[in-house]
XYZ file of C-alpha atoms in Angstrom:
350
model
C 107.916 76.044 181.605
C 107.142 74.652 178.140
C 103.555 75.872 178.445
C 104.715 79.406 179.272
C 107.131 79.367 176.338
C 104.365 78.206 174.015
C 102.089 80.924 175.372
C 104.697 83.611 174.673
C 105.252 82.313 171.148
C 101.501 82.411 170.489
C 101.256 85.969 171.798
C 104.130 87.109 169.579
C 102.627 85.281 166.579
C 99.204 86.825 167.208
C 100.808 90.267 167.501
C 102.656 90.015 164.193
C 99.658 88.515 162.417
C 97.484 91.438 163.502
C 96.358 93.894 160.832
C 96.026 96.552 163.538
C 99.727 96.105 164.398
C 100.678 96.407 160.724
C 98.619 99.574 160.250
C 100.155 101.050 163.408
C 103.648 100.365 162.061
C 102.740 101.970 158.723
C 101.472 105.053 160.560
C 104.678 105.378 162.612
C 106.833 104.877 159.500
C 104.813 107.555 157.672
C 105.368 110.040 160.535
C 109.079 109.177 160.675
C 109.461 109.581 156.915
C 107.570 112.875 157.197
C 110.223 114.138 159.612
C 112.868 113.180 157.062
C 110.990 115.184 154.428
C 110.636 118.322 156.540
C 114.130 118.337 158.109
C 117.076 118.617 155.652
C 118.964 115.333 155.308
C 122.747 115.066 155.264
C 122.616 112.902 152.131
C 120.944 115.593 150.022
C 121.546 118.915 151.784
C 124.671 118.625 153.969
C 125.040 122.394 154.485
C 121.412 122.830 155.554
C 121.577 119.733 157.777
C 124.469 121.275 159.713
C 122.242 124.233 160.586
C 119.540 122.074 162.196
C 119.145 122.255 165.974
C 121.738 120.060 167.715
C 118.979 118.184 169.585
C 117.400 117.024 166.309
C 120.828 116.064 164.997
C 121.474 113.986 168.150
C 118.141 112.208 167.592
C 119.216 111.345 164.065
C 116.573 113.503 162.373
C 119.136 114.752 159.795
C 119.924 111.177 158.680
C 116.688 109.517 159.735
C 116.608 106.860 157.006
C 119.892 105.429 158.286
C 118.997 105.367 161.990
C 118.613 102.111 163.911
C 114.998 102.886 164.850
C 113.967 103.416 161.213
C 115.635 100.106 160.325
C 113.845 98.506 163.290
C 110.467 99.806 162.094
C 111.091 98.430 158.593
C 112.190 95.105 160.071
C 109.051 94.845 162.218
C 106.847 95.685 159.225
C 108.649 93.040 157.158
C 108.028 90.442 159.895
C 104.380 91.476 160.099
C 103.935 90.944 156.353
C 105.758 87.594 156.448
C 103.616 86.271 159.311
C 100.408 87.507 157.668
C 101.336 85.807 154.394
C 102.288 82.546 156.117
C 98.998 82.557 158.015
C 96.931 83.281 154.915
C 98.737 80.898 152.554
C 96.782 77.759 153.514
C 93.389 79.437 153.102
C 94.313 80.970 149.736
C 95.702 77.663 148.504
C 92.507 75.803 149.435
C 90.254 78.467 147.904
C 92.235 78.159 144.665
C 92.834 74.418 144.350
C 90.656 72.663 146.959
C 87.568 74.767 147.618
C 85.084 73.443 150.168
C 82.112 71.736 148.567
C 78.634 72.538 149.906
C 77.322 69.785 152.175
C 73.681 70.513 151.414
C 71.174 73.231 150.603
C 71.597 74.716 154.068
C 75.229 75.654 153.276
C 74.236 77.592 150.125
C 73.138 81.226 150.650
C 69.456 81.765 149.876
C 70.277 84.610 147.489
C 72.120 82.289 145.065
C 69.972 79.209 145.558
C 67.681 77.935 142.772
C 65.932 74.693 141.895
C 66.078 72.947 138.513
C 64.075 70.003 137.242
C 65.801 67.072 135.598
C 67.684 63.854 136.246
C 70.827 63.804 138.330
C 73.034 62.640 135.468
C 71.513 65.076 132.983
C 71.883 68.074 135.281
C 75.447 67.071 136.148
C 76.530 66.871 132.520
C 74.792 70.138 131.621
C 76.424 71.918 134.563
C 79.871 70.611 133.658
C 79.528 71.592 130.018
C 78.113 75.068 130.709
C 80.517 76.155 133.467
C 83.654 74.823 131.814
C 82.685 76.478 128.533
C 82.535 79.776 130.431
C 85.975 79.363 132.012
C 84.991 78.089 135.460
C 87.198 75.792 137.513
C 84.799 72.992 138.502
C 85.026 70.461 141.321
C 82.441 67.703 141.874
C 81.946 65.009 144.473
C 79.349 62.236 144.581
C 77.236 61.977 147.686
C 74.236 59.952 148.851
C 71.424 60.414 146.400
C 73.245 62.945 144.270
C 76.423 65.040 143.980
C 77.951 68.296 145.286
C 79.882 70.790 143.173
C 81.526 74.198 143.261
C 82.567 76.406 140.350
C 85.137 79.214 140.604
C 86.017 81.812 137.994
C 89.171 83.982 138.147
C 90.445 81.846 141.009
C 93.994 83.209 140.586
C 92.703 86.537 141.854
C 92.901 85.019 145.339
C 96.699 85.448 145.109
C 96.619 89.192 144.357
C 97.007 90.480 147.900
C 99.409 87.639 148.761
C 101.760 88.568 145.899
C 101.455 92.277 146.758
C 102.541 91.569 150.327
C 105.365 89.353 149.046
C 106.576 92.180 146.786
C 106.624 94.578 149.753
C 108.594 92.020 151.768
C 111.230 91.772 149.013
C 111.447 95.580 148.695
C 111.783 96.151 152.437
C 114.273 93.299 152.846
C 116.352 94.616 149.949
C 116.267 98.151 151.355
C 117.421 96.890 154.759
C 120.311 94.917 153.257
C 121.398 97.882 151.150
C 121.051 100.287 154.052
C 123.019 98.141 156.498
C 125.714 96.677 154.217
C 125.913 99.198 151.378
C 127.158 102.759 151.114
C 125.708 105.966 149.789
C 127.517 109.177 149.036
C 127.935 112.176 146.773
C 130.747 113.098 144.407
C 131.062 116.362 142.525
C 133.247 115.714 139.480
C 134.035 118.202 136.729
C 134.556 117.318 133.073
C 137.923 115.732 132.288
C 138.730 114.729 135.876
C 139.495 111.231 137.191
C 138.069 110.683 140.674
C 138.914 107.689 142.935
C 135.704 106.114 144.203
C 137.161 106.182 147.713
C 137.105 110.011 147.605
C 133.308 109.999 147.580
C 131.669 111.930 150.429
C 129.961 109.024 152.178
C 126.852 109.621 154.288
C 126.705 105.986 155.405
C 128.623 102.768 154.996
C 132.206 102.309 153.837
C 133.719 102.201 150.350
C 135.914 99.136 149.742
C 136.170 99.378 145.949
C 139.376 100.774 144.444
C 138.514 101.936 140.912
C 138.142 105.522 139.668
C 135.478 107.444 137.781
C 136.257 109.702 134.831
C 133.807 112.293 133.503
C 134.425 112.485 129.748
C 131.682 115.011 128.965
C 128.488 116.538 130.315
C 125.821 118.235 128.219
C 122.166 119.207 128.106
C 120.207 118.201 125.032
C 117.170 120.017 123.715
C 113.996 119.098 121.878
C 113.163 120.729 118.499
C 110.798 123.154 120.264
C 113.619 124.401 122.502
C 112.607 122.582 125.699
C 115.296 120.695 127.575
C 115.313 116.963 126.832
C 117.706 115.679 129.509
C 121.199 115.941 130.963
C 123.743 113.407 129.711
C 127.038 112.392 131.325
C 129.646 110.296 129.515
C 131.218 108.289 132.360
C 134.170 105.860 132.338
C 135.409 103.381 134.937
C 139.209 103.345 135.324
C 140.906 100.422 137.051
C 143.972 100.554 139.338
C 146.323 100.281 136.333
C 144.743 103.309 134.640
C 142.899 101.321 131.975
C 139.296 102.030 130.970
C 137.256 98.922 131.828
C 133.715 100.246 131.267
C 132.013 103.272 129.732
C 128.413 104.419 129.664
C 126.364 107.549 128.972
C 123.981 108.093 131.884
C 121.085 110.502 132.226
C 118.401 111.398 134.715
C 116.594 108.204 135.828
C 119.001 106.062 133.759
C 121.872 105.084 136.088
C 124.932 102.904 135.459
C 125.987 99.947 137.628
C 129.542 98.629 137.784
C 130.977 96.232 140.361
C 127.812 96.454 142.453
C 128.027 100.261 142.653
C 125.250 102.237 140.963
C 125.944 105.763 139.728
C 123.050 108.213 139.485
C 123.230 111.614 137.877
C 122.168 113.827 140.755
C 122.628 117.470 139.774
C 124.817 119.818 137.793
C 126.790 122.752 139.126
C 128.776 125.767 137.981
C 132.256 126.193 139.435
C 132.873 129.831 140.431
C 135.797 131.783 141.878
C 135.471 135.000 143.882
C 138.549 137.280 144.164
C 138.311 139.683 147.092
C 140.937 141.524 149.135
C 143.770 139.580 147.507
C 142.214 136.188 148.257
C 140.509 133.653 146.001
C 137.471 131.603 147.096
C 136.125 128.753 144.955
C 132.736 127.064 145.245
C 130.233 124.987 143.267
C 126.821 126.508 142.649
C 124.255 123.754 142.156
C 121.273 123.650 139.812
C 118.198 125.363 141.202
C 120.048 127.129 144.047
C 120.651 130.728 144.992
C 123.209 132.020 147.480
C 120.948 134.613 149.058
C 122.307 138.035 149.925
C 125.679 138.194 151.660
C 127.755 141.249 152.408
C 131.358 141.734 151.345
C 133.349 142.346 154.573
C 134.443 145.958 155.019
C 132.131 147.247 152.253
C 128.524 148.326 151.874
C 128.000 145.925 148.955
C 125.746 142.850 149.168
C 125.840 140.119 146.516
C 123.424 137.447 145.338
C 124.264 134.672 142.855
C 122.176 132.040 141.117
C 122.299 129.617 138.207
C 121.771 131.258 134.810
C 118.468 130.539 133.136
C 119.864 130.164 129.612
C 120.646 126.439 129.558
C 122.284 126.658 126.126
C 124.940 128.987 127.595
C 125.575 127.788 131.169
C 126.696 130.406 133.647
C 125.521 132.335 136.685
C 123.532 135.507 137.185
C 124.371 138.046 139.859
C 122.981 141.106 141.589
C 124.926 143.711 143.570
C 123.306 146.096 146.045
C 124.433 149.065 148.086
C 122.028 149.132 150.967
C 118.596 148.651 149.426
C 119.644 150.014 146.006
C 120.603 147.677 143.182
C 123.762 148.974 141.515
C 124.784 146.155 139.167
C 123.414 142.952 137.680
C 124.005 140.582 134.813
C 125.003 137.106 133.710
C 128.489 135.605 133.642
C 128.947 132.897 130.980
C 131.426 130.056 131.427
C 135.051 131.175 131.116
C 134.384 134.887 131.734
C 135.129 137.280 134.597
C 133.124 140.272 135.819
C 134.350 143.108 138.021
C 131.755 144.146 140.615
C 131.983 147.806 141.645
C 135.779 147.608 141.728
C 135.578 145.611 144.947
C 135.718 141.992 143.732
C 135.922 139.818 140.641
C 133.807 136.774 139.894
C 134.930 134.123 137.389
C 132.873 131.217 136.069
C 135.443 128.453 135.663
C 133.099 125.986 133.931
């Protein structure tokens, strides 16, 4: 029974120490991540994800990075890297600190072998002086009738691949912990509003924190030549008593972390209101998006909206068509309302 158990352990160890197994896992992870790139994900495109075939949704393709099988693949890859590093550690250590000394001429490749004339002691001293002066790590050992030596330069390079694998292990392990125990969600917050963190639209995990987020201001800044520099959001953290406990200006690729929660600036949007047939409909139009043509019910008018291109005066642009003919177009700046063919009114709230 013990022999069988030992045999199974060896088979599992050999599997996880196999480079072929690691490359296979990387290939499967690449294909899986490719699916997540092609199919809209709930975390980034919730509306588009809802339109994906129900079979793909059931398989988790619309939230593939949070599925158990993606976590399993990352876990297996992490184990593969750990086992490979453990198995290689002894050899790397010996090559760095205790390299094997040649036992005779037969153990030295012919291509690097040469013969020098001189006394043993003289050659030994000259070798030591020359190699150490050139930055070699030198080990020597006396033997019958002479001595053996080995010189290594840039010996720390042996640890390059080991440290690279260790870095991947830390990244994967951290990603797994964050994916399993953390939360990720999206919050659209307009300027001047205070938003409880628990109101965030969570794609995974659960929010246990109880503070709020206030958006003090939001603005684009421009370079002297007129190009956009970045978007900047002045963000405050409000505790349960209504006091400001932290404040930071964040921008693209410069997030803010408070209480273990990291806030990233994701996108900006224009809040719009459509008045039609006595009803009001409000929505947020996000940067880089367009509504596509949609028809006003009971009319022959089709509308298309998009984000305005003049970043110094945020707003939306619109087009109105009757059939295939364009009958009206223009831009609506923030705070203004436009009447479209007497059928509806569109207001940019801010």
